[in-house]
C-alpha cells in the first residue's frame, strides 16, 4: 500500500504520512478486527458473546497503540492520552452494547468526560468544557426523557422488563460495517488531507486591538503599567496598534507614553473561539438555543401527557375496584 501524504499548506504536499506513523496494513486490519469484535458484542437473543467481542476489540486497540509506539518511539503520547483514550473507547463500546438504556446513558457520560480529557491534552479548553456542558448536560437530559417515555412501565411480576428493541440489536452487521467504514475513511482523510481546501487565515494580533480590557489586564499582570495608567482612547478607538506593534497609555494627569508590544500578548484558545462565535456566527448560537429550548419543552409536554394517561388508568382501575366491592357487598347482603 502506497503511503498517503498530508496536505499542510500551499506548495507543500508531503509531511507526515501514514507509513511514517503506523503500518497501513496493521491499521486497516485492526479496524476490521475491531469491527468484528463490536458486531459480536452487540446485544442479541440467546447466548451473549460480549466477552469474546470485548477481547477482540481490546486486541485491536492494543495492536494499534503498540504499532504507533514501535513506529514512532520518540513521539509516544503521554500516559494521560492512553488513560483517556482507553476509557473513551471502552465507554463508547458499552454505550452501544449494554442492553439497558439507562446504563448506556451513564456510559455515554463517561465517554464524554474522557473525550474532554483528550481535548485538555490538546490545549483545547473551550472544546472540553463545551463538550461536557452540551452533551453531558442538555443532550443527555433530553436522551433520558426519551428513555423514560419510551420504556414500558414495570409490573409487579417483572419490575425489570425491557422491550425487544432495547435488548436486541436490529442490524448488527450493517451498523458495525457502516461505522467502521466511516472510521477508516475519516482516518485516511485525516492523514491525506483535502488538497482542494485552502487553509484558513491565521488569527493575528489584529483582534487584540479591539480588547483594551485584556491589554490592560495583561500589562498590569506583567507590571508594565504605572499607577493610574490605562490604555489611551481617542474618539472611542483604543490606541492599540498591532501593525506598528505599539500601545499608547495615558496617566492620571493626561500624560501619554507609548510602549512596544509586549511579548506574549495574544488571544488564547477560548478567546479566539468566543470572538468567532459572537462576531461571525451570532445567529448560530441563537438557533442552537432555540432548538434546545424546544427539545426541553417537547419533553415536558410528553411527560405531562404520560402522567395524565397514567392517572386516568389509575382512576379507571379504582372505579372498577369500587364497583366490584359494591357488587360483592350486595351479594353478601342478599
Short mmCIF file of C-alpha atoms in Angstrom, two decimals:
data_model
loop_
_atom_site.label_atom_id
_atom_site.label_comp_id
_atom_site.label_asym_id
_atom_site.label_seq_id
_atom_site.Cartn_x
_atom_site.Cartn_y
_atom_site.Cartn_z
CA UNK A 1 0.00 0.00 0.00
CA UNK A 2 1.43 3.36 -1.02
CA UNK A 3 1.79 5.88 1.80
CA UNK A 4 -0.74 8.68 1.75
CA UNK A 5 0.58 12.19 2.28
CA UNK A 6 -0.80 15.04 4.32
CA UNK A 7 -1.58 18.41 2.78
CA UNK A 8 -0.05 21.01 5.07
CA UNK A 9 -0.49 24.17 3.03
CA UNK A 10 0.13 25.78 -0.32
CA UNK A 11 3.16 24.41 -2.11
CA UNK A 12 3.56 21.52 0.35
CA UNK A 13 2.12 18.09 -0.28
CA UNK A 14 4.47 15.97 1.83
CA UNK A 15 4.92 15.94 5.58
CA UNK A 16 3.60 13.21 7.78
CA UNK A 17 2.48 10.02 6.05
CA UNK A 18 0.53 7.04 7.21
CA UNK A 19 3.51 4.73 6.82
CA UNK A 20 5.66 7.06 8.92
CA UNK A 21 3.23 6.88 11.82
CA UNK A 22 1.70 3.42 11.61
CA UNK A 23 1.81 0.49 9.24
CA UNK A 24 -1.25 0.91 6.96
CA UNK A 25 -1.83 -2.85 6.81
CA UNK A 26 -1.88 -3.05 10.61
CA UNK A 27 -4.20 -0.04 10.86
CA UNK A 28 -6.89 -1.32 8.50
CA UNK A 29 -6.55 -4.93 9.63
CA UNK A 30 -7.08 -3.92 13.26
CA UNK A 31 -10.05 -1.75 12.24
CA UNK A 32 -11.56 -4.84 10.60
CA UNK A 33 -10.83 -6.90 13.71
CA UNK A 34 -12.41 -4.22 15.89
CA UNK A 35 -15.49 -4.23 13.66
CA UNK A 36 -15.83 -7.99 14.12
CA UNK A 37 -15.48 -7.59 17.89
CA UNK A 38 -18.14 -4.88 18.06
CA UNK A 39 -20.53 -6.90 15.87
CA UNK A 40 -20.12 -9.90 18.20
CA UNK A 41 -20.50 -7.77 21.34
CA UNK A 42 -23.79 -6.16 20.27
CA UNK A 43 -26.78 -7.47 22.28
CA UNK A 44 -28.61 -10.37 20.68
CA UNK A 45 -31.03 -13.16 21.52
CA UNK A 46 -29.77 -16.33 23.14
CA UNK A 47 -26.15 -16.73 24.23
CA UNK A 48 -24.23 -13.47 24.72
CA UNK A 49 -20.78 -13.21 23.09
CA UNK A 50 -19.88 -9.86 24.64
CA UNK A 51 -16.79 -11.22 26.41
CA UNK A 52 -15.36 -12.54 23.13
CA UNK A 53 -16.22 -9.26 21.39
CA UNK A 54 -14.52 -7.29 24.16
CA UNK A 55 -11.37 -9.41 23.81
CA UNK A 56 -11.26 -8.88 20.04
CA UNK A 57 -11.86 -5.12 20.41
CA UNK A 58 -9.19 -4.80 23.11
CA UNK A 59 -6.75 -6.74 20.93
CA UNK A 60 -7.39 -4.39 18.00
CA UNK A 61 -6.90 -1.28 20.14
CA UNK A 62 -3.78 -2.68 21.79
CA UNK A 63 -2.26 -3.62 18.43
CA UNK A 64 -2.87 -0.13 17.03
CA UNK A 65 -1.31 1.55 20.08
CA UNK A 66 1.65 -0.85 20.05
CA UNK A 67 2.21 -0.24 16.34
CA UNK A 68 2.16 3.51 16.93
CA UNK A 69 4.67 3.21 19.75
CA UNK A 70 7.03 0.98 17.74
CA UNK A 71 6.83 3.08 14.59
CA UNK A 72 7.49 6.43 16.28
CA UNK A 73 9.34 5.66 19.54
CA UNK A 74 10.37 9.28 20.01
CA UNK A 75 6.81 10.62 19.67
CA UNK A 76 4.90 8.44 22.12
CA UNK A 77 1.99 10.34 23.72
CA UNK A 78 1.99 10.85 27.46
CA UNK A 79 0.34 8.45 29.87
CA UNK A 80 -2.83 10.54 30.18
CA UNK A 81 -3.56 10.09 26.49
CA UNK A 82 -3.69 6.31 26.86
CA UNK A 83 -5.83 6.55 30.01
CA UNK A 84 -8.40 8.90 28.48
CA UNK A 85 -8.37 7.09 25.12
CA UNK A 86 -8.99 3.66 26.65
CA UNK A 87 -11.77 4.99 28.89
CA UNK A 88 -13.40 6.82 25.96
CA UNK A 89 -13.27 3.81 23.63
CA UNK A 90 -14.44 1.39 26.33
CA UNK A 91 -17.29 3.67 27.37
CA UNK A 92 -18.37 4.16 23.76
CA UNK A 93 -18.46 0.41 23.20
CA UNK A 94 -20.63 -0.08 26.28
CA UNK A 95 -23.00 2.63 25.07
CA UNK A 96 -23.93 0.52 22.07
CA UNK A 97 -23.56 -2.94 23.63
CA UNK A 98 -25.25 -2.57 27.02
CA UNK A 99 -28.81 -3.94 26.94
CA UNK A 100 -30.21 -1.39 29.43
CA UNK A 101 -30.66 2.15 28.05
CA UNK A 102 -30.12 3.91 31.38
CA UNK A 103 -26.73 2.26 31.81
CA UNK A 104 -25.90 3.21 28.22
CA UNK A 105 -26.62 6.83 29.13
CA UNK A 106 -24.24 6.60 32.10
CA UNK A 107 -21.51 5.14 29.89
CA UNK A 108 -22.19 7.98 27.47
CA UNK A 109 -21.34 10.44 30.25
CA UNK A 110 -18.11 8.52 30.89
CA UNK A 111 -17.22 8.73 27.20
CA UNK A 112 -17.89 12.48 27.09
CA UNK A 113 -15.73 13.16 30.15
CA UNK A 114 -12.86 11.06 28.79
CA UNK A 115 -13.09 12.84 25.44
CA UNK A 116 -12.97 16.17 27.26
CA UNK A 117 -9.75 14.97 28.89
CA UNK A 118 -8.27 14.35 25.42
CA UNK A 119 -9.23 17.89 24.42
CA UNK A 120 -7.47 19.24 27.51
CA UNK A 121 -4.31 17.41 26.49
CA UNK A 122 -4.53 19.23 23.13
CA UNK A 123 -4.93 22.60 24.96
CA UNK A 124 -8.49 22.95 23.64
CA UNK A 125 -10.09 24.03 26.91
CA UNK A 126 -13.17 25.54 25.32
CA UNK A 127 -13.99 22.35 23.42
CA UNK A 128 -13.52 20.27 26.57
CA UNK A 129 -15.92 22.26 28.72
CA UNK A 130 -18.38 22.86 25.86
CA UNK A 131 -18.49 19.11 25.27
CA UNK A 132 -19.36 18.44 28.91
CA UNK A 133 -21.92 21.25 29.15
CA UNK A 134 -23.72 20.46 25.89
CA UNK A 135 -23.58 16.66 25.70
CA UNK A 136 -23.34 15.59 29.34
CA UNK A 137 -25.86 18.30 30.20
CA UNK A 138 -28.52 19.29 27.67
CA UNK A 139 -28.32 16.36 25.23
CA UNK A 140 -28.19 13.70 27.94
CA UNK A 141 -31.19 15.16 29.77
CA UNK A 142 -33.20 15.01 26.57
CA UNK A 143 -32.00 11.45 25.99
CA UNK A 144 -33.08 10.41 29.48
CA UNK A 145 -36.52 11.94 28.88
CA UNK A 146 -36.82 9.81 25.73
CA UNK A 147 -35.77 6.70 27.66
CA UNK A 148 -38.30 7.44 30.38
CA UNK A 149 -41.13 7.90 27.89
CA UNK A 150 -40.24 5.01 25.57
CA UNK A 151 -39.62 2.38 28.25
CA UNK A 152 -42.63 0.34 29.28
CA UNK A 153 -43.84 0.72 32.83
CA UNK A 154 -42.77 -2.17 35.11
CA UNK A 155 -45.30 -4.56 36.57
CA UNK A 156 -45.44 -6.45 39.83
CA UNK A 157 -44.48 -9.68 38.09
CA UNK A 158 -41.43 -8.27 36.28
CA UNK A 159 -40.02 -4.97 37.52
CA UNK A 160 -37.02 -5.19 35.14
CA UNK A 161 -38.97 -5.77 31.94
CA UNK A 162 -37.39 -4.36 28.77
CA UNK A 163 -38.72 -4.26 25.23
CA UNK A 164 -37.07 -6.30 22.49
CA UNK A 165 -35.59 -3.27 20.71
CA UNK A 166 -33.70 -2.40 23.91
CA UNK A 167 -32.20 -5.84 24.43
CA UNK A 168 -31.51 -6.92 20.83
CA UNK A 169 -29.55 -5.19 18.08
CA UNK A 170 -31.67 -4.94 14.94
CA UNK A 171 -28.96 -4.85 12.23
CA UNK A 172 -25.62 -5.53 13.97
CA UNK A 173 -23.66 -6.40 10.83
CA UNK A 174 -24.86 -3.44 8.75
CA UNK A 175 -24.45 -0.99 11.62
CA UNK A 176 -20.95 -2.17 12.51
CA UNK A 177 -19.81 -2.27 8.90
CA UNK A 178 -21.10 1.25 8.25
CA UNK A 179 -19.47 2.64 11.39
CA UNK A 180 -16.03 1.15 10.79
CA UNK A 181 -16.01 2.03 7.09
CA UNK A 182 -16.59 5.63 8.16
CA UNK A 183 -13.77 5.36 10.72
CA UNK A 184 -11.39 4.03 8.05
CA UNK A 185 -12.40 6.77 5.60
CA UNK A 186 -12.01 9.52 8.21
CA UNK A 187 -8.64 8.14 9.29
CA UNK A 188 -7.40 8.13 5.70
CA UNK A 189 -8.74 11.64 5.11
CA UNK A 190 -7.07 12.85 8.31
CA UNK A 191 -3.65 11.69 7.10
CA UNK A 192 -4.05 12.69 3.46
CA UNK A 193 -5.89 15.97 3.88
CA UNK A 194 -8.01 17.73 1.27
CA UNK A 195 -5.75 19.46 -1.29
CA UNK A 196 -8.66 21.42 -2.77
CA UNK A 197 -9.38 23.19 0.51
CA UNK A 198 -7.48 26.30 1.48
CA UNK A 199 -6.06 26.69 4.95
CA UNK A 200 -7.97 29.28 7.00
CA UNK A 201 -6.23 32.57 7.56
CA UNK A 202 -4.29 32.52 10.84
CA UNK A 203 -5.63 34.56 13.71
CA UNK A 204 -3.34 37.56 14.02
CA UNK A 205 -2.91 40.14 16.71
CA UNK A 206 -5.42 42.42 14.99
CA UNK A 207 -8.23 41.23 17.26
CA UNK A 208 -6.29 42.32 20.33
CA UNK A 209 -6.76 45.92 19.16
CA UNK A 210 -10.47 45.57 20.00
CA UNK A 211 -9.88 44.30 23.53
CA UNK A 212 -8.42 47.12 25.62
CA UNK A 213 -9.55 45.40 28.82
CA UNK A 214 -7.48 42.33 28.01
CA UNK A 215 -4.48 44.51 27.13
CA UNK A 216 -4.73 46.41 30.43
CA UNK A 217 -5.01 43.19 32.45
CA UNK A 218 -2.01 41.72 30.66
CA UNK A 219 0.10 44.85 31.19
CA UNK A 220 -0.95 45.02 34.84
CA UNK A 221 -0.05 41.38 35.42
CA UNK A 222 3.31 41.92 33.74
CA UNK A 223 3.82 45.10 35.86
CA UNK A 224 4.19 47.27 32.77
CA UNK A 225 1.55 49.79 33.89
CA UNK A 226 2.37 52.67 36.19
CA UNK A 227 -0.15 53.64 38.91
CA UNK A 228 -3.23 55.23 37.37
CA UNK A 229 -2.34 54.38 33.80
CA UNK A 230 -4.66 52.80 31.27
CA UNK A 231 -4.93 52.33 27.52
CA UNK A 232 -5.46 55.64 25.74
CA UNK A 233 -8.74 56.01 23.82
CA UNK A 234 -9.15 58.65 21.08
CA UNK A 235 -12.64 59.18 19.61
CA UNK A 236 -13.71 55.83 21.03
CA UNK A 237 -10.81 53.95 19.43
CA UNK A 238 -8.26 52.28 21.74
CA UNK A 239 -4.73 53.26 20.81
CA UNK A 240 -3.51 49.72 20.30
CA UNK A 241 -1.76 49.02 17.01
CA UNK A 242 -0.76 45.52 16.04
CA UNK A 243 0.64 46.90 12.77
CA UNK A 244 3.20 49.18 14.40
CA UNK A 245 3.48 46.92 17.46
CA UNK A 246 2.85 49.85 19.81
CA UNK A 247 0.43 50.64 22.63
CA UNK A 248 -0.31 54.17 23.85
CA UNK A 249 -1.01 54.64 27.55
CA UNK A 250 -2.45 57.64 29.38
CA UNK A 251 -1.86 58.52 33.02
CA UNK A 252 -3.95 60.33 35.60
CA UNK A 253 -2.64 63.78 34.61
CA UNK A 254 -3.26 63.20 30.91
CA UNK A 255 0.35 62.42 30.12
CA UNK A 256 0.77 59.77 27.45
CA UNK A 257 3.53 57.37 26.65
CA UNK A 258 3.99 54.67 24.05
CA UNK A 259 5.36 51.23 24.78
CA UNK A 260 6.36 48.40 22.48
CA UNK A 261 4.09 45.42 22.02
CA UNK A 262 4.92 43.08 24.91
CA UNK A 263 5.88 39.52 24.18
CA UNK A 264 3.10 37.03 24.89
CA UNK A 265 0.19 39.44 24.30
CA UNK A 266 -2.14 37.41 22.10
CA UNK A 267 -5.51 35.69 22.21
CA UNK A 268 -5.69 32.28 23.79
CA UNK A 269 -7.83 29.43 22.52
CA UNK A 270 -11.16 30.18 24.32
CA UNK A 271 -10.93 33.87 23.44
CA UNK A 272 -10.47 33.14 19.74
CA UNK A 273 -13.42 30.76 19.66
CA UNK A 274 -15.61 33.10 21.71
CA UNK A 275 -14.82 36.04 19.45
CA UNK A 276 -15.50 33.96 16.33
CA UNK A 277 -18.85 32.76 17.68
CA UNK A 278 -20.09 36.17 18.81
CA UNK A 279 -18.67 38.23 15.94
CA UNK A 280 -19.05 35.89 12.97
CA UNK A 281 -21.78 33.41 13.97
CA UNK A 282 -24.22 35.07 16.40
CA UNK A 283 -27.22 33.54 14.64
CA UNK A 284 -25.85 30.03 15.13
CA UNK A 285 -25.83 30.46 18.90
CA UNK A 286 -29.41 31.77 18.89
CA UNK A 287 -30.62 28.89 16.69
CA UNK A 288 -28.91 26.32 18.92
CA UNK A 289 -30.55 27.86 21.98
CA UNK A 290 -34.00 27.73 20.37
CA UNK A 291 -33.52 24.08 19.33
CA UNK A 292 -32.51 23.05 22.85
CA UNK A 293 -35.42 25.02 24.32
CA UNK A 294 -37.93 23.36 22.01
CA UNK A 295 -36.49 19.92 22.83
CA UNK A 296 -36.91 20.62 26.54
CA UNK A 297 -40.48 21.90 26.08
CA UNK A 298 -41.37 18.87 23.96
CA UNK A 299 -40.02 16.51 26.62
CA UNK A 300 -42.03 18.32 29.32
CA UNK A 301 -45.25 18.17 27.26
CA UNK A 302 -44.80 14.46 26.54
CA UNK A 303 -44.07 13.78 30.21
CA UNK A 304 -47.23 15.58 31.33
CA UNK A 305 -49.26 13.64 28.77
CA UNK A 306 -47.83 10.34 30.01
CA UNK A 307 -48.57 11.30 33.63
CA UNK A 308 -52.15 12.20 32.70
CA UNK A 309 -52.63 8.86 30.93
CA UNK A 310 -51.30 7.02 33.98
CA UNK A 311 -53.63 8.95 36.28
CA UNK A 312 -56.63 8.17 34.07
CA UNK A 313 -55.72 4.48 34.07
CA UNK A 314 -55.43 4.50 37.86
CA UNK A 315 -58.81 6.25 38.16
CA UNK A 316 -60.49 3.65 35.93
CA UNK A 317 -58.89 0.86 37.92
CA UNK A 318 -60.03 2.40 41.20
CA UNK A 319 -63.57 2.83 39.87
CA UNK A 320 -63.61 -0.80 38.75
CA UNK A 321 -62.44 -1.97 42.18
CA UNK A 322 -65.10 0.13 43.92
CA UNK A 323 -67.80 -1.30 41.66
CA UNK A 324 -66.56 -4.83 42.30
CA UNK A 325 -66.58 -4.25 46.08
CA UNK A 326 -70.12 -2.85 45.89
CA UNK A 327 -71.38 -5.86 43.97
CA UNK A 328 -69.70 -8.20 46.44
CA UNK A 329 -71.33 -6.37 49.35
CA UNK A 330 -74.77 -6.58 47.73
CA UNK A 331 -74.34 -10.31 47.11
CA UNK A 332 -73.40 -10.88 50.76
CA UNK A 333 -76.42 -8.87 51.96
CA UNK A 334 -78.72 -10.83 49.72
#
